[in-house]
N, CA, C and O atoms as a MOPAC input file, in Angstrom:
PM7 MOZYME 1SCF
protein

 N    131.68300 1    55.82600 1   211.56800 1
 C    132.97000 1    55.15300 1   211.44200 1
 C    133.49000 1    54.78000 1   212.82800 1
 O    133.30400 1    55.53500 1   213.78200 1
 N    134.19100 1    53.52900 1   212.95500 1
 C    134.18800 1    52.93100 1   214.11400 1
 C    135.54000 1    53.24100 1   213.89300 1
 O    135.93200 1    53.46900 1   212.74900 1
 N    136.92800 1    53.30300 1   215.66900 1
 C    138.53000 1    53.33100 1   215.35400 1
 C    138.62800 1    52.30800 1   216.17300 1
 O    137.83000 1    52.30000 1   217.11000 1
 N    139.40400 1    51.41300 1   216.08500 1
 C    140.11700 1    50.16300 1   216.81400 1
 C    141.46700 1    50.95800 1   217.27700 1
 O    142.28500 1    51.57100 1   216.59200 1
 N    141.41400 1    50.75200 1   218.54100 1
 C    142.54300 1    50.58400 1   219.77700 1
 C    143.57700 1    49.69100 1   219.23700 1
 O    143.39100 1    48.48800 1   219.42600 1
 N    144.68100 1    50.07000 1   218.57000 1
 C    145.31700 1    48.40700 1   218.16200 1
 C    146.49400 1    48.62500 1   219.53500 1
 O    147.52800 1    49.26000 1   219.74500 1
 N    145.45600 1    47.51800 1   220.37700 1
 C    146.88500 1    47.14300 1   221.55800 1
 C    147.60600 1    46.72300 1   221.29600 1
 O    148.52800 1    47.21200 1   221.94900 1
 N    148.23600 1    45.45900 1   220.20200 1
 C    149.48100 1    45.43000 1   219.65200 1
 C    150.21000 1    46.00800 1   219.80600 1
 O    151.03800 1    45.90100 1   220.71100 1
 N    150.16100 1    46.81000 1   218.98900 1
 C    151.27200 1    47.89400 1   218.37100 1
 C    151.82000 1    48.51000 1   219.66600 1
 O    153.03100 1    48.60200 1   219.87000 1
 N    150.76000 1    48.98600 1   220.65200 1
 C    150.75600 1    49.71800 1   221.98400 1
 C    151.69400 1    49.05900 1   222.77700 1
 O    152.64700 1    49.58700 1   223.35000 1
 N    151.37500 1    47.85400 1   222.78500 1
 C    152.07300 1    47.17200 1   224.10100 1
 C    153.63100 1    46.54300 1   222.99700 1
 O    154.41200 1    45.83200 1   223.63000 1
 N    153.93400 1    46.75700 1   221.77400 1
 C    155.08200 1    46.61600 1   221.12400 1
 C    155.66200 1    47.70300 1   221.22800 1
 O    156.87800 1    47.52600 1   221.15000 1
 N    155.43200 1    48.59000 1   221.34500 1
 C    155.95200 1    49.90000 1   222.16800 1
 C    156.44200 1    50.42100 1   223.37400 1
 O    157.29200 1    51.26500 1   223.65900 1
 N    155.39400 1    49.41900 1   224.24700 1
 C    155.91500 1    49.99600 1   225.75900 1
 C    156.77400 1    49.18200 1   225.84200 1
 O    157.70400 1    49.67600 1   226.48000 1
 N    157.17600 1    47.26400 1   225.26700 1
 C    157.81400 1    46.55800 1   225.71800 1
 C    158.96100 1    46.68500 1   225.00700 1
 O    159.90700 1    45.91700 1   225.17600 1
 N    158.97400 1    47.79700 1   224.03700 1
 C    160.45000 1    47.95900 1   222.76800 1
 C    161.85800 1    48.18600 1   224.17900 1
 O    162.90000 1    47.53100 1   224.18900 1
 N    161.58100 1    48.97400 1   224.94700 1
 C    162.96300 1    49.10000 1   225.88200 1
 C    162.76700 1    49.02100 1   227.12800 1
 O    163.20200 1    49.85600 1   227.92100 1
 N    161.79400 1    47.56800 1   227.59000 1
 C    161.30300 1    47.32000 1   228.64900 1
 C    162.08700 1    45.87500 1   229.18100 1
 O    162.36000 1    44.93400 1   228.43600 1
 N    162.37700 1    45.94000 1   230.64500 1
 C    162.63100 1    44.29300 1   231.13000 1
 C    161.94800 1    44.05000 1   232.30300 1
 O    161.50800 1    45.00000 1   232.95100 1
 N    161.79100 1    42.85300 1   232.68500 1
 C    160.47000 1    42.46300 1   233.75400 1
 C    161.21900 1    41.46100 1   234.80400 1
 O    161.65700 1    40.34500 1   234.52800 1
 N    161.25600 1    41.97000 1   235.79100 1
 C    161.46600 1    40.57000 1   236.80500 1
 C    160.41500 1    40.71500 1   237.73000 1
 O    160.03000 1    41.68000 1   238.39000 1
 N    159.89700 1    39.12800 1   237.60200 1
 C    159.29200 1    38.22800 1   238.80000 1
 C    159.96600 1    38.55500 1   240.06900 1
 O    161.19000 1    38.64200 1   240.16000 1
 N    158.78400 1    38.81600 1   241.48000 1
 C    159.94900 1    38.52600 1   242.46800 1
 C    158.60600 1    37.65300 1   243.61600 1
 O    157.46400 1    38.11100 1   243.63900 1
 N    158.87700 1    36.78600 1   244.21400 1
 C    158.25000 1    36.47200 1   245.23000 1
 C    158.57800 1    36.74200 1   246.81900 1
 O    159.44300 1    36.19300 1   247.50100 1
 N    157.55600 1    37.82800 1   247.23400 1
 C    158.22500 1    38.27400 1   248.17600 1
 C    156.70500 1    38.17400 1   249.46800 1
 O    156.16700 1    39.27700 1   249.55600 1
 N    156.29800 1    37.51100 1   250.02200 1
 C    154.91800 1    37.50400 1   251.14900 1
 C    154.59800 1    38.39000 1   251.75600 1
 O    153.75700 1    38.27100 1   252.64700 1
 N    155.57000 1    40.33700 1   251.24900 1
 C    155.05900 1    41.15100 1   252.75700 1
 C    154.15800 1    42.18800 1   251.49300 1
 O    153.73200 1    42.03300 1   250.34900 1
 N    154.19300 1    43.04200 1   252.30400 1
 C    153.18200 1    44.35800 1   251.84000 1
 C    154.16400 1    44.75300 1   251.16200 1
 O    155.31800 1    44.49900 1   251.50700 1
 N    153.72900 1    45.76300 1   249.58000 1
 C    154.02600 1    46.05800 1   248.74900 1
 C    154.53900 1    47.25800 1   249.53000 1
 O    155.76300 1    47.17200 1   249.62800 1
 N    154.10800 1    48.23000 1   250.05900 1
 C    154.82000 1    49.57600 1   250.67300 1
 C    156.15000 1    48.91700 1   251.19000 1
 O    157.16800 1    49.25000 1   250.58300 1
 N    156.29400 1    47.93700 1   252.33100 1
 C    157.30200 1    47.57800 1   252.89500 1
 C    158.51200 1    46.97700 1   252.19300 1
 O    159.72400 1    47.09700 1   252.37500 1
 N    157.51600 1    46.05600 1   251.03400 1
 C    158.71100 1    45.91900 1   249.91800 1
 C    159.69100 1    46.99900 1   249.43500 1
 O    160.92000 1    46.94000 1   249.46300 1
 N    158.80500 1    48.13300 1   248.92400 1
 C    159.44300 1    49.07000 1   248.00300 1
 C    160.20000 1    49.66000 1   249.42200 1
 O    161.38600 1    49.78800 1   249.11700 1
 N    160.04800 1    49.97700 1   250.52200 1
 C    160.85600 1    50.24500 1   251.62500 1
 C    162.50200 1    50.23500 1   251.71700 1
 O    163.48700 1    50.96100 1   251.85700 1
 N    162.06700 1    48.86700 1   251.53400 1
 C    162.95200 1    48.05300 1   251.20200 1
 C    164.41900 1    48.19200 1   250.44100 1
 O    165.60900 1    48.27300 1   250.74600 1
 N    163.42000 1    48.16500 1   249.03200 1
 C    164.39300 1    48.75800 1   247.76200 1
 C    164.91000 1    50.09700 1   248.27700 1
 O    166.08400 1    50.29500 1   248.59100 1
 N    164.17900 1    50.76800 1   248.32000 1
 C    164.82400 1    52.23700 1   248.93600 1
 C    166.03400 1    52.14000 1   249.56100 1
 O    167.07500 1    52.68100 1   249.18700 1
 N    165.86700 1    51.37000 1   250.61800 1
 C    166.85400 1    51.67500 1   251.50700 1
 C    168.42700 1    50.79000 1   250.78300 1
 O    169.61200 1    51.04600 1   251.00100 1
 N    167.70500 1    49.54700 1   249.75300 1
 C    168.84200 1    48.63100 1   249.60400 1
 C    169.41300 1    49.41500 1   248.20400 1
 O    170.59500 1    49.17900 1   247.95100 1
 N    168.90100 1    50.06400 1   247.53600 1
 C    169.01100 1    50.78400 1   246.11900 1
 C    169.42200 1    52.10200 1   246.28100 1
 O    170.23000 1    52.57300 1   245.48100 1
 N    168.85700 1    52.95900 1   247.46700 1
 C    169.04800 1    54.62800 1   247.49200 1
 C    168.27400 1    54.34200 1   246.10600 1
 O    168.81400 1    54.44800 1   245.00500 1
 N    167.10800 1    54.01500 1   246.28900 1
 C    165.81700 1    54.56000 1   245.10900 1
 C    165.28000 1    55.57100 1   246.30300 1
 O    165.60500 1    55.96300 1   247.42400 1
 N    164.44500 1    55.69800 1   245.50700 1
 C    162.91900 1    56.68800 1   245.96900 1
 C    161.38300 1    56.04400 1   244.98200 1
 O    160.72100 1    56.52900 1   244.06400 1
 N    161.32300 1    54.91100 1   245.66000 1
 C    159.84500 1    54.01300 1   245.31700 1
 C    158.98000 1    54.84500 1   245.71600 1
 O    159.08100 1    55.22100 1   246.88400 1
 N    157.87300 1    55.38200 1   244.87500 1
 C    157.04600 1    56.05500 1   245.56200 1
 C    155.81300 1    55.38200 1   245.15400 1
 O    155.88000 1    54.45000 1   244.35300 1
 N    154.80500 1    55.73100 1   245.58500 1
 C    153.16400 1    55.09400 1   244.52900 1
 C    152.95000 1    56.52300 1   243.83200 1
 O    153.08200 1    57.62200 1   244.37100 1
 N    152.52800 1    56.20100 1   242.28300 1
 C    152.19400 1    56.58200 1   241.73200 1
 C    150.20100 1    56.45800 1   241.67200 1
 O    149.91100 1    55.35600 1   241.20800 1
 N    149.37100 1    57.00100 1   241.89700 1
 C    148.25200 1    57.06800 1   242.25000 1
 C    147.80000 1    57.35300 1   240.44400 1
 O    146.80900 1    56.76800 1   240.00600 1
 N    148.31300 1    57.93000 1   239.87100 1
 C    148.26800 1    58.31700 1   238.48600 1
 C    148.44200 1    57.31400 1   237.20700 1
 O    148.02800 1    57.41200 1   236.05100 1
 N    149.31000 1    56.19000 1   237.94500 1
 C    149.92600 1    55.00200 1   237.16100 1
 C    149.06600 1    53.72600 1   237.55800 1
 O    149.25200 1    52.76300 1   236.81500 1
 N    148.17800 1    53.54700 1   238.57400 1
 C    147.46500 1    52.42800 1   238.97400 1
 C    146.66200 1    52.09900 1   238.00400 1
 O    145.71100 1    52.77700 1   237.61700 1
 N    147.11400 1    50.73100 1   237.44500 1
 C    145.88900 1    49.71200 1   236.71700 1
 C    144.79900 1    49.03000 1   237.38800 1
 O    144.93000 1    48.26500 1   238.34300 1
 N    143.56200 1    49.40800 1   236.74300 1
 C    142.70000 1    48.81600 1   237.14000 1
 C    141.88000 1    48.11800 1   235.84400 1
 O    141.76400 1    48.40600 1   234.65200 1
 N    141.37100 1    47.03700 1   236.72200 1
 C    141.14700 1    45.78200 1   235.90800 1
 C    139.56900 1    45.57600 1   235.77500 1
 O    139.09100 1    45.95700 1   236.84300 1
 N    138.64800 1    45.17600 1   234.99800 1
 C    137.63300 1    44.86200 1   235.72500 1
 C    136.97500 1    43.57200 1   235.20200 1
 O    136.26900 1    43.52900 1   234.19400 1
 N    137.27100 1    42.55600 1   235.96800 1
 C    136.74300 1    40.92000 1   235.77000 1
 C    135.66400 1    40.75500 1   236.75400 1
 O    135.59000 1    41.27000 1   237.87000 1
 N    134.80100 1    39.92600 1   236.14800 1
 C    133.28100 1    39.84400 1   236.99400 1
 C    132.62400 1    40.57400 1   237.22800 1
 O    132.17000 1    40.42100 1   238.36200 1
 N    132.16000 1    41.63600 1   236.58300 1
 C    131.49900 1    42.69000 1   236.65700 1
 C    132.18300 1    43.41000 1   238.22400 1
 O    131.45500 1    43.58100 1   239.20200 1
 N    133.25900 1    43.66900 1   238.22500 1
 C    133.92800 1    44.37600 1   239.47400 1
 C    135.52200 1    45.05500 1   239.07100 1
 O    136.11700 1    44.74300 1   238.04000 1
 N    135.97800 1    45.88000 1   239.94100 1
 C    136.70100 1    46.70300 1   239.36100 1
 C    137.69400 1    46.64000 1   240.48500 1
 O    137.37400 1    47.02300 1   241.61000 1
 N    139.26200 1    46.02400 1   240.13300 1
 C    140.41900 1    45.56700 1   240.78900 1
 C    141.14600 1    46.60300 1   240.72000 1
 O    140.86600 1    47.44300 1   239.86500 1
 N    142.20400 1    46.79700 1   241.55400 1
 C    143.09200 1    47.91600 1   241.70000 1
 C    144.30700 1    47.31800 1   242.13600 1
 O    144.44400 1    46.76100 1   243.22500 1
 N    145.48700 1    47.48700 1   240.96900 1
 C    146.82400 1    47.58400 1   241.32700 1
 C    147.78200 1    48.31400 1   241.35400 1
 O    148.39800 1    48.68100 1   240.35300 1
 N    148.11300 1    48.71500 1   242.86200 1
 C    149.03800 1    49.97100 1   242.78200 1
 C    150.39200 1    49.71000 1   241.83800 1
 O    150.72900 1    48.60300 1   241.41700 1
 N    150.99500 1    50.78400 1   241.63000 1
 C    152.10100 1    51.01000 1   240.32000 1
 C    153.09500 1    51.93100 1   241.37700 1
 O    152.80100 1    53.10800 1   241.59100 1
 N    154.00400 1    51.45300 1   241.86400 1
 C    155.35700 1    52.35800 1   242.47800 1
 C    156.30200 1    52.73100 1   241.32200 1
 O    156.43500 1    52.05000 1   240.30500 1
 N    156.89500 1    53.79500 1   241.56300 1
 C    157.49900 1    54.29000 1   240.46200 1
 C    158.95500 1    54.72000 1   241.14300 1
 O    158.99000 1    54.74800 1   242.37400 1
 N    160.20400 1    55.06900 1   240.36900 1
 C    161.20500 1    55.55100 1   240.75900 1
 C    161.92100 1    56.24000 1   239.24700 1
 O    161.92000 1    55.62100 1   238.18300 1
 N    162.23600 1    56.98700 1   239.34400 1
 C    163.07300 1    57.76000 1   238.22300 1
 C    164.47800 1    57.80200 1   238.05800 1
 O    165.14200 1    58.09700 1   239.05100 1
 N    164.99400 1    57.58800 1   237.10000 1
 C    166.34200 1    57.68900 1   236.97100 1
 C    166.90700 1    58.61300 1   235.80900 1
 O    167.57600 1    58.12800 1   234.89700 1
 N    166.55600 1    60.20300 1   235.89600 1
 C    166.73200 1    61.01900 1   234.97400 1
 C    168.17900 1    60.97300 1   234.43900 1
 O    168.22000 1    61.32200 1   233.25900 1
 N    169.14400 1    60.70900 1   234.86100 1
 C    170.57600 1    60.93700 1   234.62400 1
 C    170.69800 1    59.52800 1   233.51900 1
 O    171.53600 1    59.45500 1   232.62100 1
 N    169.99500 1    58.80700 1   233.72800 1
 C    170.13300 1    57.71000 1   232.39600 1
 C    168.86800 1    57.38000 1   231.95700 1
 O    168.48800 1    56.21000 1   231.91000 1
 N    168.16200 1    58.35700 1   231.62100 1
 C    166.81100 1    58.24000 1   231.27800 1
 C    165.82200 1    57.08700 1   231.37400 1
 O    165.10900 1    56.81000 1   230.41000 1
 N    165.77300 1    56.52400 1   232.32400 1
 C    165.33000 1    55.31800 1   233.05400 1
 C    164.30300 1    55.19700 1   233.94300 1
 O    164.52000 1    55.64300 1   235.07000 1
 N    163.36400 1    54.76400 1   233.74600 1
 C    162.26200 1    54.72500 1   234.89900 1
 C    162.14300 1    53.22200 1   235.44000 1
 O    162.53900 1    52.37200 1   234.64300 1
 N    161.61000 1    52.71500 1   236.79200 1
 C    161.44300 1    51.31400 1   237.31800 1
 C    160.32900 1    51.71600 1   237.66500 1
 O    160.04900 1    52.91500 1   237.63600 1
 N    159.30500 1    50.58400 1   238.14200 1
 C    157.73700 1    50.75500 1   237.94500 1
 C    158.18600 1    49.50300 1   239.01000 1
 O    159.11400 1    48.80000 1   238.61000 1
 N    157.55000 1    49.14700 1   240.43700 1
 C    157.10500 1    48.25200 1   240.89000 1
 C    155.11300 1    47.82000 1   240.67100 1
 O    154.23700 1    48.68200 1   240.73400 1
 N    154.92100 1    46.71000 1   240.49000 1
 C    153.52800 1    46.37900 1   240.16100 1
 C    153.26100 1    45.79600 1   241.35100 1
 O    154.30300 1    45.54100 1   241.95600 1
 N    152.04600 1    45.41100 1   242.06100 1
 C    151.78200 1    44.57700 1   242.84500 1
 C    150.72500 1    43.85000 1   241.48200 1
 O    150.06400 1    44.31900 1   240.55600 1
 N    151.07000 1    42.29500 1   242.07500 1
 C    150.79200 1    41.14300 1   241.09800 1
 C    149.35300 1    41.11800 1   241.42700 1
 O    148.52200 1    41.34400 1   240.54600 1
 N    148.96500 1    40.82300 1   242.79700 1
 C    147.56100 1    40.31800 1   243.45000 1
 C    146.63000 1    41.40600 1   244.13400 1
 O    147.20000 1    42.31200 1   244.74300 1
 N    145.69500 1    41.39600 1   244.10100 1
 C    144.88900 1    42.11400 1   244.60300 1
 C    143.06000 1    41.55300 1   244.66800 1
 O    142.19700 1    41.75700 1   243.81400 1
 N    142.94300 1    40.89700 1   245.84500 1
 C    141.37100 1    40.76800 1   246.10900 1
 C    140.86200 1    39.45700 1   245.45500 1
 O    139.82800 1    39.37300 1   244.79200 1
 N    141.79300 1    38.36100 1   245.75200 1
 C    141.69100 1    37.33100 1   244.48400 1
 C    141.92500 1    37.21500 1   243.32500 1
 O    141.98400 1    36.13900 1   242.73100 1
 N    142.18400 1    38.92100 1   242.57500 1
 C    142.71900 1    38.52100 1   241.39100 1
 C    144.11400 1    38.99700 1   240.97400 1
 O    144.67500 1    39.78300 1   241.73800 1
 N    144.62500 1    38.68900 1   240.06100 1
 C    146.37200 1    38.67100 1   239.14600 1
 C    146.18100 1    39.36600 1   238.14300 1
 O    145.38400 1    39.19000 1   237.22100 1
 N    147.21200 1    40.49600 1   238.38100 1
 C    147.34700 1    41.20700 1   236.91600 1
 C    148.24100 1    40.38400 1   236.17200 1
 O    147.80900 1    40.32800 1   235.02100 1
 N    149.19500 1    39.77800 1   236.28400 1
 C    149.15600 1    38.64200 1   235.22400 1
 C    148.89800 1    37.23600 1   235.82700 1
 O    149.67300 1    36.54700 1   236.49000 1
 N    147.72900 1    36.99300 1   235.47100 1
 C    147.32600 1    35.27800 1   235.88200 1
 C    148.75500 1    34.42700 1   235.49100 1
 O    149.40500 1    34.08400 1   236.47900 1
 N    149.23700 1    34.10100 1   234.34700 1
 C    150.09200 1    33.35100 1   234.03100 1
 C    151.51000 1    33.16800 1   235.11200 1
 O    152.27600 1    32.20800 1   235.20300 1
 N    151.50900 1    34.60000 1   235.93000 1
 C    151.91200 1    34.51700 1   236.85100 1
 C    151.41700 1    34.50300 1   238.43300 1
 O    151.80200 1    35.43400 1   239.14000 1
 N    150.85300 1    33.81600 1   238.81900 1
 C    150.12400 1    33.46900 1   240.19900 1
 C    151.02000 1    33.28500 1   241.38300 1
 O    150.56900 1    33.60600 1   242.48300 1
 N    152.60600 1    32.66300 1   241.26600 1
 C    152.93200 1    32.80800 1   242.17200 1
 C    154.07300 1    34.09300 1   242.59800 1
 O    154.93700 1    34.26500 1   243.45800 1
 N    153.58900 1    34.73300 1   241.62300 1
 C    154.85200 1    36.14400 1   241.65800 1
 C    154.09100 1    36.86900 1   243.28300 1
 O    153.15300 1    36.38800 1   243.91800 1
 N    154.65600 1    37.76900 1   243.51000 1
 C    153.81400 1    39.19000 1   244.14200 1
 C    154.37800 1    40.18300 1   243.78100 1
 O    153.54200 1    41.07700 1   243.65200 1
 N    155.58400 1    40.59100 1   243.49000 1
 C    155.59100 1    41.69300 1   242.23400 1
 C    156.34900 1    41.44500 1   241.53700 1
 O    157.14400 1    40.50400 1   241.53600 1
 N    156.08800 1    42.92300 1   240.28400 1
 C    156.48000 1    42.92000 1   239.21900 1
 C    157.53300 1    44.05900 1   239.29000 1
 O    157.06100 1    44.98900 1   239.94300 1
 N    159.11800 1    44.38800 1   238.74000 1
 C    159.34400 1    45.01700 1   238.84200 1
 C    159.88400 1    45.28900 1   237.18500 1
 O    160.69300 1    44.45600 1   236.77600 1
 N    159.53700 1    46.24900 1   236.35300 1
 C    159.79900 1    46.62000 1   234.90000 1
 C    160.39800 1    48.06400 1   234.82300 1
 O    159.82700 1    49.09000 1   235.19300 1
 N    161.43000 1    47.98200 1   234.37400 1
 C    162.76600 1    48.85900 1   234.19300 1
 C    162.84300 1    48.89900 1   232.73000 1
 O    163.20800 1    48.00100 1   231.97200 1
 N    162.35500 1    50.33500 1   232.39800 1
 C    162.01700 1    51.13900 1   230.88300 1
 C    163.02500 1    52.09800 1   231.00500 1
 O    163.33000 1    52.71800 1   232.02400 1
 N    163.62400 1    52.19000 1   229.66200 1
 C    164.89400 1    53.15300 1   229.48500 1
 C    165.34900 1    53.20100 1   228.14000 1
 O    164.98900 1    52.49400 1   227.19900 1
 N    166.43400 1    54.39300 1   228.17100 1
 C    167.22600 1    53.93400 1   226.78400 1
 C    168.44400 1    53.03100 1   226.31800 1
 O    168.87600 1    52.71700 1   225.20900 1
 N    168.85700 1    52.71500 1   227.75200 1
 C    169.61000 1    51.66600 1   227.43100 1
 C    169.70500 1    50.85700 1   229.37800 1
 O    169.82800 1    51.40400 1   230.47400 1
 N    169.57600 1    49.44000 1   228.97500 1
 C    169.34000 1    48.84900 1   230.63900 1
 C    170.62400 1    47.86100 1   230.39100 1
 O    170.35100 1    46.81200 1   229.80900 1
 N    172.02900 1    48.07500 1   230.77300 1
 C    172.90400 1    46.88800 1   230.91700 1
 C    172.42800 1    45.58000 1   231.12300 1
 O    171.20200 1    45.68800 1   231.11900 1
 N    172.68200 1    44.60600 1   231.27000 1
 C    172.51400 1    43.28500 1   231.11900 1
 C    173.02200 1    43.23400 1   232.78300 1
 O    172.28600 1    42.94600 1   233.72700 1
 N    174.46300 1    43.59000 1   232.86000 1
 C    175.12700 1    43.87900 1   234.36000 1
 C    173.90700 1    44.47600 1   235.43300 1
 O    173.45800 1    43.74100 1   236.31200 1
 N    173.54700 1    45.54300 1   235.29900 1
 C    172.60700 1    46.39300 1   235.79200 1
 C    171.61000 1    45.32400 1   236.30000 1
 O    171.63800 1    45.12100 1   237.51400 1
 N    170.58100 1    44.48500 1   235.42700 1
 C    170.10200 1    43.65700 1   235.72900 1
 C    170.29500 1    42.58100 1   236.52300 1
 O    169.33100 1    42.20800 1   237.19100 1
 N    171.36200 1    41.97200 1   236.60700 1
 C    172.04300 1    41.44000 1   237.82400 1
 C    172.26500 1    41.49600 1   238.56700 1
 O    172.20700 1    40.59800 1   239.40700 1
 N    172.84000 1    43.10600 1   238.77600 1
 C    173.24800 1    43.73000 1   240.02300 1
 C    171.89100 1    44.04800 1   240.80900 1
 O    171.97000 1    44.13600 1   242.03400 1
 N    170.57500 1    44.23800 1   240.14900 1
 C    169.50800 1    44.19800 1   240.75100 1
 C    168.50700 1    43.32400 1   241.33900 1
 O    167.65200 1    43.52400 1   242.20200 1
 N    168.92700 1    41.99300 1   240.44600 1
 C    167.97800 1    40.62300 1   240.92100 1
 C    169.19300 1    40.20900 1   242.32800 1
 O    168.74000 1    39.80600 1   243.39900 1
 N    170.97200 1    40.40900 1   242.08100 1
 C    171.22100 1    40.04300 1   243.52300 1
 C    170.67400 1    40.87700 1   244.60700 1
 O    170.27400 1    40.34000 1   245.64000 1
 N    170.62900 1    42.21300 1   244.43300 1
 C    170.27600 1    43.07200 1   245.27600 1
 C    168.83600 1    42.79900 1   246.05900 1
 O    168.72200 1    43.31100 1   247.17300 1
 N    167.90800 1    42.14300 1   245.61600 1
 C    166.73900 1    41.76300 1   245.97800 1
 C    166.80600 1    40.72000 1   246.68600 1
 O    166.22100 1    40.83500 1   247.76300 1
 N    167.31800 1    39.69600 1   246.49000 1
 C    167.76000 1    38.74200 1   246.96600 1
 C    167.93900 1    38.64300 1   248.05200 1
 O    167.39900 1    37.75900 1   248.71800 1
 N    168.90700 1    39.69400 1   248.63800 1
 C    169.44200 1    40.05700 1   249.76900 1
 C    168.28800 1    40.44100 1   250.84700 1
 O    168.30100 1    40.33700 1   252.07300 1
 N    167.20000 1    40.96100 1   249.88700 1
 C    166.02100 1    41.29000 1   250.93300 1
 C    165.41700 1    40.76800 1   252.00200 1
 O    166.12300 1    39.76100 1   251.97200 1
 N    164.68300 1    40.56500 1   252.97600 1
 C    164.72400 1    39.72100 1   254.21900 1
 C    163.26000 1    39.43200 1   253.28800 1
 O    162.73300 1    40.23900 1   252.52200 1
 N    162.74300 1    37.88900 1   253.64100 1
 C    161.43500 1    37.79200 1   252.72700 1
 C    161.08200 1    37.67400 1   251.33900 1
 O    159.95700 1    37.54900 1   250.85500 1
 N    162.45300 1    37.74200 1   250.63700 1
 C    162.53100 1    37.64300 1   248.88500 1
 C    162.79900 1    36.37700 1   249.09800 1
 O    163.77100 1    36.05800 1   249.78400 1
 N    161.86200 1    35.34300 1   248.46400 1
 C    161.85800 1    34.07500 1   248.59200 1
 C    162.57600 1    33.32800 1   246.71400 1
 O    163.27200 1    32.32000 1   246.58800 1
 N    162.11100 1    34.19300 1   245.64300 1
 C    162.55200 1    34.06700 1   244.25300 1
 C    162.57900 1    35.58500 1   243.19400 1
 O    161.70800 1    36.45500 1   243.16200 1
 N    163.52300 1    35.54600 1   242.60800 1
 C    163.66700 1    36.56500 1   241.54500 1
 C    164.15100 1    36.02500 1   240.32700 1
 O    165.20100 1    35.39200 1   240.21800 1
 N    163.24200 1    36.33000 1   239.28000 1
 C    163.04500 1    35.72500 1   237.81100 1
 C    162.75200 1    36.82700 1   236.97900 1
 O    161.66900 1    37.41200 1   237.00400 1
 N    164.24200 1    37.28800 1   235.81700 1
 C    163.59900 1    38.00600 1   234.82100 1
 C    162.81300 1    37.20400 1   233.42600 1
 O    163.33500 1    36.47500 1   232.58300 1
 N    161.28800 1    37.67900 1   233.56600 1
 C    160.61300 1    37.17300 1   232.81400 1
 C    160.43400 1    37.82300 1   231.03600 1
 O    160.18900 1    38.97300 1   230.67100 1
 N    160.63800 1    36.73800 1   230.32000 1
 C    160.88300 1    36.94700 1   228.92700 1
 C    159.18700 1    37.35200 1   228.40200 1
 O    158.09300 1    36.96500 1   228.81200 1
 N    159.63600 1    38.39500 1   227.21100 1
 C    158.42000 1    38.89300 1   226.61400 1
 C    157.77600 1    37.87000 1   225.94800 1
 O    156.62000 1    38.09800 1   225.59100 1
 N    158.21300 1    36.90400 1   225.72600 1
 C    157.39500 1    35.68700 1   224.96700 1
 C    156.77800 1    34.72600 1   226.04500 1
 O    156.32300 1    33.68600 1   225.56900 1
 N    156.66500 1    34.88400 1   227.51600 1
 C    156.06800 1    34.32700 1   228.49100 1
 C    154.91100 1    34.97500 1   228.73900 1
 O    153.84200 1    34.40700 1   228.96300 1
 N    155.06100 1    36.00800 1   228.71200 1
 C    153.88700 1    37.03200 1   229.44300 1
 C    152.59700 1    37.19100 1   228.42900 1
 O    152.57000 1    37.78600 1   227.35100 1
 N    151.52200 1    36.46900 1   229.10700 1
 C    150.26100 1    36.45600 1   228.03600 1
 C    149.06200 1    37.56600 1   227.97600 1
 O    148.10000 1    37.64400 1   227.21200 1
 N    149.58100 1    38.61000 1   229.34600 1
 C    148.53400 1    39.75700 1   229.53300 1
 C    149.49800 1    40.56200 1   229.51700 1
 O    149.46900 1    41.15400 1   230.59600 1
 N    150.53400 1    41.00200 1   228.75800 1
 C    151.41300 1    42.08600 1   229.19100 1
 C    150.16000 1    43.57900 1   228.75800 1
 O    150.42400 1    44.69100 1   229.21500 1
 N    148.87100 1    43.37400 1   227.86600 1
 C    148.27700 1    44.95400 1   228.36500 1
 C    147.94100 1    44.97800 1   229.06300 1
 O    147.18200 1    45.94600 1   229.11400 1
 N    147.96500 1    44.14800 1   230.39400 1
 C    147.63900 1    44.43800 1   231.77800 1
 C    148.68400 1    45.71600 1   232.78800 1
 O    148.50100 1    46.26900 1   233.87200 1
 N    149.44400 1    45.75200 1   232.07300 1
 C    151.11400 1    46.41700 1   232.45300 1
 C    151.26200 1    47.73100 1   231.63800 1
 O    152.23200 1    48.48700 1   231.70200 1
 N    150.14200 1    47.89700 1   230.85200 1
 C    150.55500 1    49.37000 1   230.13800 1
 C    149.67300 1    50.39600 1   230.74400 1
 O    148.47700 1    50.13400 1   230.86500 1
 N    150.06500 1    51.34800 1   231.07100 1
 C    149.69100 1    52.50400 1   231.95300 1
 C    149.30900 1    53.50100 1   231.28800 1
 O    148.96500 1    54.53300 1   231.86400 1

């Protein structure tokens, strides 16, 4: 007897209390999340445990996964790096360089704002776009 993986369902799950913004930013992903730290009072860390890896062309891609916690409103943020070695964890997005997805039990609408200006402000944030679940054509590229 054979069991099917139904990624569906999987990735209708991770994305049930999930939001995604695009950000285009040209520096190193450490320096990015630096960044946030200092502009957020986060604590971006890499998660070594959370890294997706991909494997197209008979070869095996690696994208680090930064993480930050927000226990007091049961909230986690996940920075993605988009590119790695020629390839895109989401192709459909090529000109992003990261991903930043904020999972919780409840994410204000405000909150979200207050975070795409906050980026903005960054030296090197060139665009910030929260991207809709009906855009994203590899979102199981994003489940950990």
């Amino acid at each position: 007897m054979k069991l099917k993986l139904d990624v569906a369902e999987m990735t209708e799950d991770f994305f049930g209390d999930a939001h995604l913004l695009g950000i285009v930013a040209p520096v190193r992903d450490y320096q990015f999340c630096w960044q946030l730290n200092r502009q957020f009072h986060f604590n971006f860390r890499i998660n070594i445990g959370l890294e997706i890896q991909l494997n197209k062309k008979n070869r095996n891609y690696y994208f680090p996964v930064y993480e930050h916690k927000e226990p007091q409103f049961y909230r986690n943020h996940y920075i993605y790096k988009n590119q790695h070695d020629g390839e895109y964890l989401l192709p459909e997005f090529r000109h992003l360089d990261f991903l930043w997805l904020i999972k919780g039990d409840e994410v204000p609408s405000q909150l979200i704002a207050d975070i795409q200006q906050g980026i903005r402000t960054i030296s090197g944030v060139q665009l910030v776009v929260e991207l809709t679940n009906e855009k994203i054509k590899h979102k199981e590229h994003l489940i950990f």
